[in-house]
Short mmCIF file of C-alpha atoms in Angstrom, two decimals:
data_model
loop_
_atom_site.label_atom_id
_atom_site.label_comp_id
_atom_site.label_asym_id
_atom_site.label_seq_id
_atom_site.Cartn_x
_atom_site.Cartn_y
_atom_site.Cartn_z
CA UNK A 400 0.00 0.00 0.00
CA UNK A 401 1.41 3.44 -0.92
CA UNK A 402 2.52 5.64 1.95
CA UNK A 403 0.29 8.53 2.97
CA UNK A 404 2.73 11.14 1.69
CA UNK A 405 2.06 12.63 -1.73
CA UNK A 406 4.86 13.81 -4.00
CA UNK A 407 4.37 16.19 -6.93
CA UNK A 408 7.17 16.52 -9.47
CA UNK A 409 7.11 19.56 -11.74
CA UNK A 410 8.76 17.62 -14.54
CA UNK A 411 8.55 14.00 -15.74
CA UNK A 412 11.04 11.74 -13.97
CA UNK A 413 13.21 8.99 -15.48
CA UNK A 414 12.09 5.40 -14.75
CA UNK A 415 14.89 4.71 -12.25
CA UNK A 416 13.92 7.72 -10.10
CA UNK A 417 10.24 6.85 -10.37
CA UNK A 418 11.10 3.37 -9.11
CA UNK A 419 12.95 4.86 -6.12
CA UNK A 420 9.75 6.70 -5.18
CA UNK A 421 7.38 3.81 -5.88
CA UNK A 422 6.25 3.62 -2.24
CA UNK A 423 4.85 7.17 -2.42
CA UNK A 424 1.81 8.46 -4.32
CA UNK A 425 3.49 10.39 -7.15
CA UNK A 426 2.12 12.84 -9.69
CA UNK A 427 4.35 14.16 -12.49
CA UNK A 428 3.46 17.26 -14.51
CA UNK A 429 5.50 19.22 -17.05
CA UNK A 430 5.15 22.84 -15.97
CA UNK A 431 7.44 24.12 -18.73
CA UNK A 432 8.39 23.05 -22.23
CA UNK A 433 11.63 24.00 -23.94
CA UNK A 434 11.44 25.73 -27.30
CA UNK A 435 14.50 25.98 -29.51
CA UNK A 436 15.35 29.29 -31.14
CA UNK A 437 17.05 27.54 -34.07
CA UNK A 438 13.93 27.84 -36.23
CA UNK A 439 14.31 31.60 -36.02
CA UNK A 440 17.82 31.52 -37.48
CA UNK A 441 19.32 31.63 -33.99
CA UNK A 442 21.22 28.33 -33.92
CA UNK A 443 24.58 28.25 -32.15
CA UNK A 444 26.26 27.13 -35.37
CA UNK A 445 24.90 30.25 -37.06
CA UNK A 446 26.30 32.45 -34.28
CA UNK A 447 29.73 30.80 -34.30
CA UNK A 448 30.02 31.43 -38.03
CA UNK A 449 29.27 35.08 -37.36
CA UNK A 450 32.01 35.58 -34.77
CA UNK A 451 34.57 33.55 -36.80
CA UNK A 452 37.63 31.62 -35.52
CA UNK A 453 39.07 32.86 -32.23
CA UNK A 454 42.05 31.86 -30.12
CA UNK A 455 41.44 30.31 -26.69
CA UNK A 456 37.69 30.14 -27.18
CA UNK A 457 35.98 28.39 -24.27
CA UNK A 458 32.47 27.02 -23.82
CA UNK A 459 30.29 27.04 -20.71
CA UNK A 460 27.12 24.93 -20.44
CA UNK A 461 24.89 25.62 -17.44
CA UNK A 462 21.81 23.67 -18.59
CA UNK A 463 21.25 20.45 -20.52
CA UNK A 464 18.62 22.38 -22.50
CA UNK A 465 21.53 23.97 -24.38
CA UNK A 466 22.91 20.62 -25.56
CA UNK A 467 20.82 20.23 -28.75
CA UNK A 468 22.35 23.46 -30.07
CA UNK A 469 25.83 21.90 -29.83
CA UNK A 470 25.01 18.75 -31.80
CA UNK A 471 25.07 20.72 -35.06
CA UNK A 472 28.77 21.53 -34.65
CA UNK A 473 30.94 18.84 -36.26
CA UNK A 474 34.48 19.82 -35.17
CA UNK A 475 35.06 21.00 -31.61
CA UNK A 476 36.14 24.68 -31.85
CA UNK A 477 36.67 25.10 -28.09
CA UNK A 478 39.97 25.04 -26.21
CA UNK A 479 38.23 24.47 -22.87
CA UNK A 480 34.75 23.34 -21.83
CA UNK A 481 33.08 24.05 -18.48
CA UNK A 482 29.86 22.39 -17.41
CA UNK A 483 27.29 22.58 -14.61
CA UNK A 484 26.15 19.12 -13.55
CA UNK A 485 27.76 15.69 -13.91
CA UNK A 486 24.80 14.34 -15.91
CA UNK A 487 24.92 17.32 -18.26
CA UNK A 488 28.65 16.70 -18.81
CA UNK A 489 27.96 13.02 -19.55
CA UNK A 490 25.21 13.93 -22.02
CA UNK A 491 27.52 16.46 -23.66
CA UNK A 492 30.11 13.72 -24.15
CA UNK A 493 27.46 11.32 -25.50
CA UNK A 494 26.02 13.85 -27.94
CA UNK A 495 29.23 15.50 -29.20
CA UNK A 496 32.21 13.43 -28.04
CA UNK A 497 33.52 16.47 -26.13
CA UNK A 498 34.97 16.09 -22.64
CA UNK A 499 34.45 18.80 -20.01
CA UNK A 500 37.56 20.29 -18.39
CA UNK A 501 35.73 21.42 -15.26
CA UNK A 502 32.39 20.25 -13.84
CA UNK A 503 30.60 21.67 -10.79
CA UNK A 504 27.19 21.37 -9.16
CA UNK A 505 26.22 25.02 -9.64
CA UNK A 506 27.28 27.97 -11.79
CA UNK A 507 28.63 29.77 -8.72
CA UNK A 508 30.83 26.78 -7.90
CA UNK A 509 31.91 26.48 -11.52
CA UNK A 510 33.19 30.06 -11.88
CA UNK A 511 35.36 29.52 -8.81
CA UNK A 512 37.13 26.73 -10.71
CA UNK A 513 37.39 28.45 -14.08
CA UNK A 514 40.74 30.05 -14.97
CA UNK A 515 40.74 33.84 -15.07
CA UNK A 516 42.85 34.07 -18.24
CA UNK A 517 40.14 32.89 -20.63
CA UNK A 518 40.04 35.23 -23.61
CA UNK A 519 36.52 34.53 -24.90
CA UNK A 520 33.63 32.46 -23.64
CA UNK A 521 30.66 31.06 -25.58
CA UNK A 522 27.52 30.76 -23.47
CA UNK A 523 24.45 29.07 -25.02
CA UNK A 524 21.53 29.86 -22.71
CA UNK A 525 18.01 31.27 -22.47
CA UNK A 526 16.78 34.80 -21.85
CA UNK A 527 16.08 33.77 -18.24
CA UNK A 528 19.67 32.85 -17.46
CA UNK A 529 21.25 34.05 -14.22
CA UNK A 530 23.95 36.72 -14.11
CA UNK A 531 26.70 34.44 -12.69
CA UNK A 532 28.54 33.78 -15.97
CA UNK A 533 28.27 37.36 -17.36
CA UNK A 534 29.49 38.73 -14.01
CA UNK A 535 32.50 36.39 -14.10
CA UNK A 536 33.33 37.71 -17.57
CA UNK A 537 32.96 41.35 -16.51
CA UNK A 538 35.24 40.88 -13.51
CA UNK A 539 37.95 39.09 -15.52
CA UNK A 540 37.81 41.00 -18.84
CA UNK A 541 36.60 37.93 -20.71
CA UNK A 542 34.82 38.50 -24.02
CA UNK A 543 31.37 36.95 -23.64
CA UNK A 544 29.50 35.52 -26.62
CA UNK A 545 26.06 34.90 -25.16
CA UNK A 546 23.62 33.15 -27.47
CA UNK A 547 19.99 32.54 -26.55
CA UNK A 548 19.42 29.13 -28.10
CA UNK A 549 16.34 27.98 -26.16
CA UNK A 550 13.44 29.38 -24.20
CA UNK A 551 11.38 27.83 -21.36
CA UNK A 552 7.62 28.30 -21.89
CA UNK A 553 5.03 27.77 -19.15
CA UNK A 554 2.54 24.96 -19.68
CA UNK A 555 -1.02 24.83 -18.35
CA UNK A 556 -1.18 22.10 -15.69
CA UNK A 557 -3.90 20.33 -13.68
CA UNK A 558 -3.01 19.22 -10.16
CA UNK A 559 -4.82 16.35 -8.45
CA UNK A 560 -5.32 17.39 -4.83
CA UNK A 561 -2.78 18.77 -2.38
CA UNK A 562 0.79 17.44 -2.29
CA UNK A 563 2.94 17.07 0.80
CA UNK A 564 6.12 17.83 -1.20
CA UNK A 565 6.48 19.61 -4.52
CA UNK A 566 9.79 19.10 -6.33
CA UNK A 567 11.26 21.94 -8.39
CA UNK A 568 14.18 21.74 -10.82
CA UNK A 569 14.70 25.29 -12.10
CA UNK A 570 13.72 28.89 -11.31
CA UNK A 571 11.60 28.97 -14.49
CA UNK A 572 9.72 25.89 -13.27
CA UNK A 573 9.00 27.63 -9.96
CA UNK A 574 7.63 30.70 -11.75
CA UNK A 575 5.57 28.58 -14.15
CA UNK A 576 3.98 26.55 -11.34
CA UNK A 577 3.17 29.36 -8.94
CA UNK A 578 2.02 31.52 -11.82
CA UNK A 579 -0.98 29.14 -11.95
CA UNK A 580 -1.21 27.61 -8.47
CA UNK A 581 -1.51 29.04 -4.97
CA UNK A 582 0.93 28.12 -2.24
CA UNK A 583 -0.95 25.91 0.24
CA UNK A 584 1.66 25.25 2.90
CA UNK A 585 3.33 22.32 1.17
CA UNK A 586 7.04 21.57 1.54
CA UNK A 587 8.85 22.81 -1.55
CA UNK A 588 11.98 20.87 -2.47
CA UNK A 589 14.56 22.56 -4.71
CA UNK A 590 17.23 20.70 -6.65
CA UNK A 591 19.77 23.42 -5.84
CA UNK A 592 20.32 26.82 -4.23
CA UNK A 593 19.34 28.88 -7.29
CA UNK A 594 15.95 27.19 -7.49
CA UNK A 595 15.65 27.50 -3.71
CA UNK A 596 16.28 31.24 -3.96
CA UNK A 597 13.43 31.60 -6.46
CA UNK A 598 11.12 29.64 -4.15
CA UNK A 599 11.60 32.32 -1.47
CA UNK A 600 9.21 34.48 -3.52
CA UNK A 601 6.39 31.94 -3.08
CA UNK A 602 7.00 29.43 -0.28
CA UNK A 603 7.58 29.57 3.46
CA UNK A 604 8.69 25.93 3.73
CA UNK A 605 11.74 25.38 1.52
CA UNK A 606 14.20 22.50 1.51
CA UNK A 607 17.24 22.60 -0.79
CA UNK A 608 18.73 19.28 -1.81
CA UNK A 609 22.18 18.85 -0.28
CA UNK A 610 23.30 17.19 -3.52
CA UNK A 611 22.00 19.00 -6.65
CA UNK A 612 20.76 15.87 -8.43
CA UNK A 613 17.66 13.72 -8.79
CA UNK A 614 19.19 11.08 -6.51
CA UNK A 615 19.89 13.78 -3.95
CA UNK A 616 16.24 14.85 -4.08
CA UNK A 617 15.08 11.26 -3.53
CA UNK A 618 17.19 11.11 -0.36
CA UNK A 619 15.72 14.41 0.85
CA UNK A 620 12.17 13.14 0.26
CA UNK A 621 12.82 9.98 2.26
CA UNK A 622 14.44 11.97 5.08
CA UNK A 623 11.48 14.37 5.17
CA UNK A 624 9.04 11.47 5.35
CA UNK A 625 11.10 9.78 8.09
CA UNK A 626 11.17 13.03 10.10
CA UNK A 627 7.40 13.38 9.74
CA UNK A 628 6.82 9.81 10.95
CA UNK A 629 8.98 10.32 14.05
CA UNK A 630 7.32 13.53 15.17
#
């Protein structure tokens, strides 16, 4: 019998994570969809052709949503590659054959590892990106080539009843959900500190996953349930 502790995920989960949560009632909804800007002549390949060959050109990837824009590029033009998230780095390798030189859990952690002598940095992102990467470039006189290659768009969602925990995976997902739903006292679980910061605008009960990953969120959910049971 499922436990009396309902989980709502604001994006569809992979089968292995769903299996980890099989003892809980679980609802999955997609609160945002990702639209590519390539159809508007804004592909990353198009932008790279515009700026031309450059020495010591580096790449930073802060979201796996940027990965499709990189698949169009046949030869790796980057001297260094920096990536947020182990799974994103693995997917980058799978899709392009490119290894990441530095990988970190968050953008703030990543810029602490990045060398300050980078000459130019390519940043495929969305219009809703944070200011962490541009600020790093401003402070270190790095030429920033920022290309908006995708855009998160809010989806209309229907929620079945009240959840005990709602899981959020990005600031745009937080805005999309609470743009349609009222906060009803539920625990809001963020995959990382940036998403947790956005939740402060809507929730009074925020938990940030100690490890910014789906597996980390599963552990937080089980700890929250265990704490509830022992009260």
